[in-house]
Coordinates of C-alpha atoms and ligand atoms in Angstrom, one line a residue:
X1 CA 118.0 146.6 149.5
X2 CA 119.4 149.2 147.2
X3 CA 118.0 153.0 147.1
X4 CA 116.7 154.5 144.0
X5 CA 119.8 153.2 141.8
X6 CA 121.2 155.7 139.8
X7 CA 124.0 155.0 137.5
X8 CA 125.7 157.4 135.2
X9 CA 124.5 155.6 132.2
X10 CA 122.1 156.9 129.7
X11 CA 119.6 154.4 128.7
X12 CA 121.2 153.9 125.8
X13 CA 124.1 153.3 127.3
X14 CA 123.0 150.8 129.7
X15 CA 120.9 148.9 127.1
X16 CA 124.2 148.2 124.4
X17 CA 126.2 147.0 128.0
X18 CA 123.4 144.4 128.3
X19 CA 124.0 143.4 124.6
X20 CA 127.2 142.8 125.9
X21 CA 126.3 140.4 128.4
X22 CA 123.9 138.9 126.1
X23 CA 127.2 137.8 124.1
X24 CA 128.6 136.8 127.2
X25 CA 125.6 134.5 128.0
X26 CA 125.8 133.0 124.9
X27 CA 129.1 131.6 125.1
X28 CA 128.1 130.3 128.3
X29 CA 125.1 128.7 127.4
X30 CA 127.1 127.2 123.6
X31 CA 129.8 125.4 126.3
X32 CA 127.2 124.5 128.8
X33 CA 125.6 122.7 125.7
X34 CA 128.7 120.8 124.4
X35 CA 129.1 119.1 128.3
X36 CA 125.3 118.4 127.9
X37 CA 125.9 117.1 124.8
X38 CA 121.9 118.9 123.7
X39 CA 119.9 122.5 123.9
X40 CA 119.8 124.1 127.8
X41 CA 116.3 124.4 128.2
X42 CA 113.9 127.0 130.1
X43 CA 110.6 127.4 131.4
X44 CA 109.3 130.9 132.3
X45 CA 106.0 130.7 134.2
X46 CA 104.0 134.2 135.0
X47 CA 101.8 134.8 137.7
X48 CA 99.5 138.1 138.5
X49 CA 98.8 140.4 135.3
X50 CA 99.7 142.1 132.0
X51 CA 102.1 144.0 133.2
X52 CA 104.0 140.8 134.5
X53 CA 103.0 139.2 131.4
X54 CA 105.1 141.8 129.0
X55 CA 107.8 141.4 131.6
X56 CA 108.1 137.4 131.3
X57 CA 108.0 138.5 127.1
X58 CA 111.6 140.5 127.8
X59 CA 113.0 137.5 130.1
X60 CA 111.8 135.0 127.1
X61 CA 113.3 137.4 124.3
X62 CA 117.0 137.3 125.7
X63 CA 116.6 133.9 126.9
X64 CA 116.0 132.6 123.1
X65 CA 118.7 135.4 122.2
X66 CA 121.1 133.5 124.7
X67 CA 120.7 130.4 123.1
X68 CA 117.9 128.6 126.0
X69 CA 115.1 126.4 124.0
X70 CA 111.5 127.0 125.5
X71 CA 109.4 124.2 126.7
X72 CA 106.2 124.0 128.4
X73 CA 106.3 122.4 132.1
X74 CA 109.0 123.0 134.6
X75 CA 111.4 120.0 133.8
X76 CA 114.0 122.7 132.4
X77 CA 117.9 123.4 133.0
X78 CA 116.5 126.9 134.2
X79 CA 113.0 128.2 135.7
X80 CA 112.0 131.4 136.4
X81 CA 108.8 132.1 138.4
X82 CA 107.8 135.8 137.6
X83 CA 106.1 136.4 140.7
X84 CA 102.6 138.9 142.0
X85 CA 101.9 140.0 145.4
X86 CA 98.7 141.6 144.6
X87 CA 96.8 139.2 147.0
X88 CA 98.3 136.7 149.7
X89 CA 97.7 133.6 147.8
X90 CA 99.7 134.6 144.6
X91 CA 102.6 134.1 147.3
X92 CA 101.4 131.2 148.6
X93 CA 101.3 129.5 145.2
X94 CA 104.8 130.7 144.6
X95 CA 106.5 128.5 147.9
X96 CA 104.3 125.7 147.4
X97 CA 105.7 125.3 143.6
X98 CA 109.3 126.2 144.9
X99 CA 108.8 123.1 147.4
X100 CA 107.8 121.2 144.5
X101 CA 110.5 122.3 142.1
X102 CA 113.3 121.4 145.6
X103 CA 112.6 117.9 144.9
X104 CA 112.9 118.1 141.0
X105 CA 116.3 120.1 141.5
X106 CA 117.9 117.5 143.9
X107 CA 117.9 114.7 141.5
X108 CA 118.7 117.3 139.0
X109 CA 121.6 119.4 140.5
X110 CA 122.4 122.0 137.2
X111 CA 119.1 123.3 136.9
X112 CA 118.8 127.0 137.9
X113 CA 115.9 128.7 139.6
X114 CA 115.1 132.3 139.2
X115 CA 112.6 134.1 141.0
X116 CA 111.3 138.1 139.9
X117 CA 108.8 140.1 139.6
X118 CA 106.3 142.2 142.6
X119 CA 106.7 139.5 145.3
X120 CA 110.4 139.8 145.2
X121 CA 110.2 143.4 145.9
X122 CA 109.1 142.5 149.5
X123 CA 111.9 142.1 151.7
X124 CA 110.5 139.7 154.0
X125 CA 109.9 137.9 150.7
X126 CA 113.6 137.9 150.0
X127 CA 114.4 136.8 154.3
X128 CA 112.4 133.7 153.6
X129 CA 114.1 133.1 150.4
X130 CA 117.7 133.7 151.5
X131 CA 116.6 131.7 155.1
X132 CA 114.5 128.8 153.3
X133 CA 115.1 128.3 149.7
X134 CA 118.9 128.4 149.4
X135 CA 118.4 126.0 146.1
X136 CA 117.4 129.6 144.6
X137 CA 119.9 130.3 142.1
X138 CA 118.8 133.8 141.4
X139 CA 116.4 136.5 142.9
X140 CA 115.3 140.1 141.4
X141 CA 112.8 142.1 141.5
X142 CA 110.7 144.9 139.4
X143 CA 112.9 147.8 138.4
X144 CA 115.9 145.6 137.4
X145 CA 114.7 143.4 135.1
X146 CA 116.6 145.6 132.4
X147 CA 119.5 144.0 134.0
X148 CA 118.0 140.5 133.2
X149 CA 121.4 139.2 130.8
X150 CA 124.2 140.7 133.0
X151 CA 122.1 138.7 135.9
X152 CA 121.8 135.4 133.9
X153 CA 126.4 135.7 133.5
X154 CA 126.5 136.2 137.0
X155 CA 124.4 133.4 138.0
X156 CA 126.3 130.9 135.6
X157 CA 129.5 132.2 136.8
X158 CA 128.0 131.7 140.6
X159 CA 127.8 128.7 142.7
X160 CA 126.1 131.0 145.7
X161 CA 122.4 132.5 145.3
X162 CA 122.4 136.1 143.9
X163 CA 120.2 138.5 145.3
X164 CA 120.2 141.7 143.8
X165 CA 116.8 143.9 144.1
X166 CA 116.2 147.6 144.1
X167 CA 114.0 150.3 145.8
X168 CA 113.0 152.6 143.1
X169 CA 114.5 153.3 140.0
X170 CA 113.5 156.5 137.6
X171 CA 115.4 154.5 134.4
X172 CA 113.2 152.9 131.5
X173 CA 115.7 151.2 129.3
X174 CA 114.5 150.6 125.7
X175 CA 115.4 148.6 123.0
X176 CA 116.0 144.9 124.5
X177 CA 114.9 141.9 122.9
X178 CA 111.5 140.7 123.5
X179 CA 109.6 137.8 122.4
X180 CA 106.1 137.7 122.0
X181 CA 103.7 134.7 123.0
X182 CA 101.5 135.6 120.1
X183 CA 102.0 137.4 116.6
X184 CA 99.0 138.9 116.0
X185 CA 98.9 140.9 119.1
X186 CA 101.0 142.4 122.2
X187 CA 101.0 144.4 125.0
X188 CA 103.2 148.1 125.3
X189 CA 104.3 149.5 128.4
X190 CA 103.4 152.7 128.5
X191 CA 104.4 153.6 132.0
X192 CA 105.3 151.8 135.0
X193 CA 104.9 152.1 138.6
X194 CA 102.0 153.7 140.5
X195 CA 101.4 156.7 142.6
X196 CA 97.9 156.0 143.6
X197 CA 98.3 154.8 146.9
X198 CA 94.9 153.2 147.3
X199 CA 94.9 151.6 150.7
X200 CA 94.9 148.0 150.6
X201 CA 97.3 147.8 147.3
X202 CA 100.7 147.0 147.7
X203 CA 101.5 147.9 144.0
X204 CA 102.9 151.2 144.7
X205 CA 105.3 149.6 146.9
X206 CA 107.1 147.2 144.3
X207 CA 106.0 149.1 141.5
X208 CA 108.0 152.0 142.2
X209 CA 107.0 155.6 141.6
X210 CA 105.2 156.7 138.0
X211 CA 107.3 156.6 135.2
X212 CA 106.1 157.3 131.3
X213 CA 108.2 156.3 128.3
X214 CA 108.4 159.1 125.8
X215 CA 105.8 158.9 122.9
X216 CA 107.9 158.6 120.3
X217 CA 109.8 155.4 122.0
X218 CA 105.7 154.4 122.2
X219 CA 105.0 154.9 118.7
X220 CA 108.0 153.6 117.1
X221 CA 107.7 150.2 119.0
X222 CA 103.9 150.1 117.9
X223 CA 105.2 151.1 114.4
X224 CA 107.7 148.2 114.3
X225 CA 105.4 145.4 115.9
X226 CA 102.9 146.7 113.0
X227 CA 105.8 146.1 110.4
X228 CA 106.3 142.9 112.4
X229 CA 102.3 141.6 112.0
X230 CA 100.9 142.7 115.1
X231 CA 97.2 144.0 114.7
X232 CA 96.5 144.9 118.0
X233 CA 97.7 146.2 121.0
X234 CA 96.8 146.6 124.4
X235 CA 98.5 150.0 126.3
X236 CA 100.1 148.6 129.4
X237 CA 99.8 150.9 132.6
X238 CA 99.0 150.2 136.3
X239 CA 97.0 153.7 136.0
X240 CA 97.0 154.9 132.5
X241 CA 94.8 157.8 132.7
X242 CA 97.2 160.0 134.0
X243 CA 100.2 158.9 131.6
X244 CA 102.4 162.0 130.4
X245 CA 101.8 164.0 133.8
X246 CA 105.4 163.5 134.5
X247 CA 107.4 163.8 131.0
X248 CA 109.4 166.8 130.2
X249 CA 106.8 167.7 127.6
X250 CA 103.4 166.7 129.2
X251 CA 101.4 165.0 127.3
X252 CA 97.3 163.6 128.1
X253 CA 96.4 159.7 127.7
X254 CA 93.9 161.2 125.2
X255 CA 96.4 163.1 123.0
X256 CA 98.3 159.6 123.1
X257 CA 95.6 157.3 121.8
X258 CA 94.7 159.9 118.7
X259 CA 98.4 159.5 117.8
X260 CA 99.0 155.8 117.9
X261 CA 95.3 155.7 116.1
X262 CA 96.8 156.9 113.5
X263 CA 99.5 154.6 112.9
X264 CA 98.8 152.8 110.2
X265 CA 98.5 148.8 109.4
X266 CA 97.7 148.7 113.3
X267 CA 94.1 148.1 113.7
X268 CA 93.1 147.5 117.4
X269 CA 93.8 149.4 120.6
X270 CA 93.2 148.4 123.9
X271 CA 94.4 150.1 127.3
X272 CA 94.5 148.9 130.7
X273 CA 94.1 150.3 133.7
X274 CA 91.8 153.2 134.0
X275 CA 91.2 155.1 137.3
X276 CA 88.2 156.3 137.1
X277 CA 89.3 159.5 139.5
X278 CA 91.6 160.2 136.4
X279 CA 89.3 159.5 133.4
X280 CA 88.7 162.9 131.9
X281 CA 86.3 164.0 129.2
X282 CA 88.9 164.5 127.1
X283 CA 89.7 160.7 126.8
X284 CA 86.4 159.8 126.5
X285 CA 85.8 161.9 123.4
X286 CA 89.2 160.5 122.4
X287 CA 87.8 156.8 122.7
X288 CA 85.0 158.3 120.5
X289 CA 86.4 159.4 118.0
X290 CA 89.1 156.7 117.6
X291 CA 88.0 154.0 115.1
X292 CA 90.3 151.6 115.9
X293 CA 90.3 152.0 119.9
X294 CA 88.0 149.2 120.9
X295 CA 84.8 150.0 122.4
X296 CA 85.5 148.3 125.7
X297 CA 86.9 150.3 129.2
X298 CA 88.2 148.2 132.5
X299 CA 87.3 150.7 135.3
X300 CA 87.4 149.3 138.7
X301 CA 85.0 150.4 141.0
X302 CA 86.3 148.2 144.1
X303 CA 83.5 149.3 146.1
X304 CA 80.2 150.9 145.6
X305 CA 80.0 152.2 148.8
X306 CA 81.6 155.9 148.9
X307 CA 82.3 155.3 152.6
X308 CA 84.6 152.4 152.1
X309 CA 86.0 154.2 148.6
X310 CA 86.8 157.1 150.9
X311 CA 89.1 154.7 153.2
X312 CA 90.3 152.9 150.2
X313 CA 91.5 156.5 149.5
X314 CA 90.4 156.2 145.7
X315 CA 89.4 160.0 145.5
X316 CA 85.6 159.7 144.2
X317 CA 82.5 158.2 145.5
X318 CA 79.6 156.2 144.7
X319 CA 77.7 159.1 142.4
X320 CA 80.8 160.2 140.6
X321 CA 80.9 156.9 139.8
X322 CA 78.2 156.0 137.9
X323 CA 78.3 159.7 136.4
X324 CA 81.4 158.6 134.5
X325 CA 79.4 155.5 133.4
X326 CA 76.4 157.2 132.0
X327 CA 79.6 160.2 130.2
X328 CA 80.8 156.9 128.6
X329 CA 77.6 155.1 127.6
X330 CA 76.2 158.6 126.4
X331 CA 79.6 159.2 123.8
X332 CA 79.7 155.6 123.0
X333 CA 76.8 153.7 123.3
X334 CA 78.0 150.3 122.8
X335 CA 80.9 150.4 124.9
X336 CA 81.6 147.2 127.3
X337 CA 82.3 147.6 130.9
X338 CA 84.2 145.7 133.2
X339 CA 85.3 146.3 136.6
X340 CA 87.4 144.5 139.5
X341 CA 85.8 144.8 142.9
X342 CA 87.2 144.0 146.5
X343 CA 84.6 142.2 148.9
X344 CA 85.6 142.8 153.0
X345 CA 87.4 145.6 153.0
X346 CA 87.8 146.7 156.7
X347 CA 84.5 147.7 157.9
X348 CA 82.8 146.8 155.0
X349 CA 78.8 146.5 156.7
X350 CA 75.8 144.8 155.2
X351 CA 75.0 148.4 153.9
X352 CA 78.1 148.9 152.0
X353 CA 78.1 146.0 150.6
X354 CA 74.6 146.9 149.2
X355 CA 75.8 149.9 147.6
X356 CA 78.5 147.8 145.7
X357 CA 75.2 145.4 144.5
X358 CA 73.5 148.8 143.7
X359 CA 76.3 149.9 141.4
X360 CA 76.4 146.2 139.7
X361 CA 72.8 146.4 139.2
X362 CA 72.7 149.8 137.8
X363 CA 75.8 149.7 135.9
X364 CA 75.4 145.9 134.1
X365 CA 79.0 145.1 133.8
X366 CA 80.2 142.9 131.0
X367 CA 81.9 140.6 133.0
X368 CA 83.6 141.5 136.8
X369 CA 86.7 140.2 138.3
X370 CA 85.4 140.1 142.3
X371 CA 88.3 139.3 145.2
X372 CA 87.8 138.6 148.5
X373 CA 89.8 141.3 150.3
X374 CA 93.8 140.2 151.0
X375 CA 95.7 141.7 154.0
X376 CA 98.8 143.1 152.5
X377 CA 101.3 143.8 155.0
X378 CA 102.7 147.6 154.8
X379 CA 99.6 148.7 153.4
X380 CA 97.1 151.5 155.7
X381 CA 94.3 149.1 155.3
X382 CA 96.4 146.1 156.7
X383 CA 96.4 148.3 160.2
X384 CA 93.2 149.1 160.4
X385 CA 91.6 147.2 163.3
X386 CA 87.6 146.1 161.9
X387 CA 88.7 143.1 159.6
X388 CA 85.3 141.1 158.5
X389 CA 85.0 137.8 159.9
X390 CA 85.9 135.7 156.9
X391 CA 82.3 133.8 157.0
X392 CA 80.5 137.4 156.5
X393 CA 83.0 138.4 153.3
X394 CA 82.6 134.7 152.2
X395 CA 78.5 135.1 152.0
X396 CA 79.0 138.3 150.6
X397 CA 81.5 137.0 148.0
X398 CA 79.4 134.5 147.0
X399 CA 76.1 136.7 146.5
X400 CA 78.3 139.0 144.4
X401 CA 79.6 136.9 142.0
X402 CA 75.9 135.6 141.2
X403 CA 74.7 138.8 140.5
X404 CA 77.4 139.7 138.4
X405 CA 77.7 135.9 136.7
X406 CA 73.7 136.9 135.8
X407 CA 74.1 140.1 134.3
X408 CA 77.2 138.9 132.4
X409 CA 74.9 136.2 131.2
X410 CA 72.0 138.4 130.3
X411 CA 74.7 140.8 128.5
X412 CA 76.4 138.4 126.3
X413 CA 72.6 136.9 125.6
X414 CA 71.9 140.1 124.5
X415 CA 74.0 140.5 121.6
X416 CA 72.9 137.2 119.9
X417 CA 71.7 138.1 116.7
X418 CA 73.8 141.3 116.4
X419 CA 76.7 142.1 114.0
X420 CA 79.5 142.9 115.1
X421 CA 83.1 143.7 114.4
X422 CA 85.6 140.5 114.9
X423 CA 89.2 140.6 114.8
X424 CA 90.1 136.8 113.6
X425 CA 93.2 135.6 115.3
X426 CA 93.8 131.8 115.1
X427 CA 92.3 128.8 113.0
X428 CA 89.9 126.7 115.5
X429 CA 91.4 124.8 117.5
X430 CA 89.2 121.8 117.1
X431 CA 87.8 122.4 114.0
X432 CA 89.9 123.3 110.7
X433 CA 86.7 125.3 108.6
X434 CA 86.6 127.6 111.5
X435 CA 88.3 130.8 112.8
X436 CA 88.4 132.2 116.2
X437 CA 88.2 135.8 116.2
X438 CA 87.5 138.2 119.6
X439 CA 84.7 141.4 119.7
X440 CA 86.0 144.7 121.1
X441 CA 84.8 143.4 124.7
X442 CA 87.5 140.6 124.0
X443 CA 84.7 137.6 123.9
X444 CA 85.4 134.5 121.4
X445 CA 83.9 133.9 118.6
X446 CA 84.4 130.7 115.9
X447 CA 82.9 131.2 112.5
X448 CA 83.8 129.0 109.4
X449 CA 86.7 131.0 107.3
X450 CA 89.9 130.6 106.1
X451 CA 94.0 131.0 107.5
X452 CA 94.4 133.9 104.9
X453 CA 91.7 135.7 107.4
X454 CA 94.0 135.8 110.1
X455 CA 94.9 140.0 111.4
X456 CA 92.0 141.2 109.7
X457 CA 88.4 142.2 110.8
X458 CA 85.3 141.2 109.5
X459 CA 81.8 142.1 110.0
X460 CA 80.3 139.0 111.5
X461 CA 76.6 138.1 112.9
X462 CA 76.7 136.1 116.1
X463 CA 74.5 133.6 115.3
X464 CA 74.2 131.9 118.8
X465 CA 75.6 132.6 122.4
X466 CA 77.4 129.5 123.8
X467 CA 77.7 131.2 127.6
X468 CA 81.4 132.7 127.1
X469 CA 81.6 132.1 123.6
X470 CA 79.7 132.7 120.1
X471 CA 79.1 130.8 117.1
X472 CA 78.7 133.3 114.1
X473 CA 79.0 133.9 110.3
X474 CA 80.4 137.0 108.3
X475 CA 78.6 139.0 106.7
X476 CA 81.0 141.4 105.3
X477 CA 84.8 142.3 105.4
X478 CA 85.7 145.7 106.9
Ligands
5AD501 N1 93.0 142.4 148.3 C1 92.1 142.0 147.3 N2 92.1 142.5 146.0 C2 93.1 143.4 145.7 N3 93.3 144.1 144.6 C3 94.4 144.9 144.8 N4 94.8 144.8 146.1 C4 94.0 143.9 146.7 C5 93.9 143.4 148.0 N5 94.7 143.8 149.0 C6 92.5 143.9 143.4 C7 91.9 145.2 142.9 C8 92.7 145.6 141.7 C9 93.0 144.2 141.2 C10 94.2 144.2 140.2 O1 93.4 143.5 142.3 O2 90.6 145.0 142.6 O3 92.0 146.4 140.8
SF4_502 FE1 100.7 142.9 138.4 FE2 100.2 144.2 140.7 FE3 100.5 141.6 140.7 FE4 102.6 143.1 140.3 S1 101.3 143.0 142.1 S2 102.0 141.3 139.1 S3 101.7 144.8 139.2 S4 98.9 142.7 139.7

């Protein structure tokens, strides 16, 4: 594995020697297709979240550019698997496809296989790879992917698996193509990497140090997705609240969001991932006073326990907590609140675990993504000796998610009747006189309208609460 890679380019530079390559490819792919006598063909499938989500967007964007055609399952010329590590089964679903896809590529002996993204980054992930899955055409990891053309030439040039993944990088290169999975909305990086260090995450380790793009890179490619249809956009960041720390002109999260609000044409914002040990007043008066920053934060609490959230090293405990909760809900009444929690955390007693039910209770969460706690090798918390027996995180698991499944319930219940603002983004799938719009917590809602509503918001009554959906009707246009 390389050190922090530092070449002499700019990332200007860098970026036109990848257009370069993206020529390159192309010729490639336009001979590869006269032997074939049809289109190459790829399939890129993401696993884990956003992040890797607006990373598969960049592969798809100079794949298209290259001359590849997209379809939907695996039976492609090339695959790429963009690859989490977050929790030990997002690798275990990565070998058990790559056993599958073995057989496909034996009675298909062009195809090409790519694996990226945060498992990659793992070096006993890349052992197994160069050990056991030799049929592997090409592996890279997080802070390459810039690199993704010059990669795809040297893998059709190659008959022997390429390898190539890097430690660190402090380089954001701007400016490639990038193709979105929807037009009416995308995600922006904002920064990358993570300096958190929470115990049991393995992020900071193949997400590399905190990096933040420069605000007026930020704004201009918000500006051009606007000119390009998008309505809304969701700020990319493994720890957002403390974007700008870094730059050579500092800049707060809060003093970012008032700036994109004004950009106009754009009408939603969204932002993900908070910490809450970062979330200053500041922000919140920022979220405020934004109209079009949605009224909905993501704030993990992990734990409700400050005794676990002390060895989970997330710097605040159970009372700051809930403190930023009542903050928000005091500035902005309505706002939605979601959270990710961890369940069996290394001495995680029947009394912590209480606290975290406490903190559900208290707080009524929109909707909660709960794990069961995954050993991550390299990580403090994956040395630590008390482990729960997995039948006493499993009960606990399960009594979590029913409290949480009720509140959600008793949440989205509670808005039937209520108007509320809805961004329409697609014509109903199953029915043609109906929209499908989302509220600022991101729930569904059909109500009967017209294509020519699409990117706009409307003032809409939710008539009746299917579960994780509504049925409404406008009642006036924003
Ligand atoms: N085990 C279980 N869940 C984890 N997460 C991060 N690391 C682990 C782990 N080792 C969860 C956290 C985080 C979300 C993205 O994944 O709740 O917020
Ligand atoms: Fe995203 Fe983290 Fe998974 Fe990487 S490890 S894909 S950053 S959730």
């Amino acid at each position: 594995m390389r050190d922090l890679e530092n070449t002499t380019l700019t990332s200007k530079e860098e970026a036109a020697r990848q257009y370069i390559f993206i020529e390159k490819a192309k010729e490639y792919v336009a001979k590869k297709e006269q032997e074939m006598g049809r289109k190459l063909t790829f399939c890129v499938q993401t696993f884990g979240c956003q992040m890797n989500a607006r990373d598969s967007e960049k592969l798809v964007g100079i794949l298209e550019q290259v001359g590849y055609v997209e379809v939907e399952d695996e039976h492609a010329d090339f695959v790429i698997y963009n690859t989490c590590t977050v929790r030990e089964n997002a690798n275990n679903k990565v070998y058990g496809r790559l056993g599958y896809l073995s057989n496909y590529k034996k009675k298909n002996p062009h195809m090409m296989i790519a694996l990226c993204g945060c498992m990659m980054q793992e070096p006993t992930v890349v052992e197994t790879i160069r050990k056991k899955y030799k049929f592997v055409n090409l592996v890279f990891g997080t802070h390459n992917i810039y690199k993704f053309a010059e990669l795809l030439c040297n893998t059709l040039e190659s008959d022997s698996q390429i390898i190539d993944i890097w430690e660190d990088t402090d380089k954001i290169v701007e400016d490639l193509p990038i193709k979105r999975k929807f037009s009416f909305k995308s995600g922006v990086n904002i920064m990358f990497g993570c300096n958190n260090f929470c115990s049991y995450c393995i992020v900071p380790y193949v997400r590399g140090r905190e990096r933040s793009r420069q605000p007026q890179d930020i704004i201009r490619e918000i500006e051009n997705l606007v000119a390009d249809g998008v309505c809304e956009i969701m700020l990319l960041g493994q720890n957002v609240n403390s974007y700008g720390k870094n730059l050579e002109n500092p800049m707060t999260f809060a003093e970012l969001l008032r700036e994109i609000n004004k950009i106009e044409g754009l009408k939603r914002i969204r932002f993900m991932t908070s910490h809450p040990k970062d979330l200053s007043d500041e922000l919140i008066y920022a979220m405020r006073d934004c109209e079009k920053v949605c009224r909905h934060m993501h704030l993990p609490l992990q734990s409700g326990s400050s005794r676990i959230l002390k060895e989970m090293n997330r710097h605040y405990d159970k009372e700051q907590y809930l403190a930023i909760v009542d903050k928000l809900r005091k500035e902005i009444p309505d706002i939605a609140l979601t959270t990710d929690i961890i369940v069996g955390f290394p001495g995680e007693t029947e009394e912590d675990f209480l606290e975290t039910l406490d903190v559900v209770q208290r707080v009524e969460y929109d909707s909660a993504f709960t794990f069961i706690y995954s050993k991550r090798t390299g990580t403090p918390a994956a040395a630590m000796e008390n482990q729960v027996p997995e039948a006493e995180v499993k009960c606990h698991f399960d009594r979590l998610l029913r409290e949480v499944q009720e509140i959600s319930t008793k949440k989205s219940m509670a808005l039937e009747g209520k108007t509320m603002p809805v961004l329409v983004e697609e014509m109903n799938e199953h029915d043609a006189s109906l929209v499908t719009g989302r509220l600022d917590n991101n729930s569904v809602v059909h109500f009967p309208g017209t294509e020519d509503m699409i990117g706009n918001i409307y003032q809409v009554k939710l008539e009746e609460c299917k579960g994780f959906y509504y049925i409404g009707k406008v009642v006036d246009h924003e």
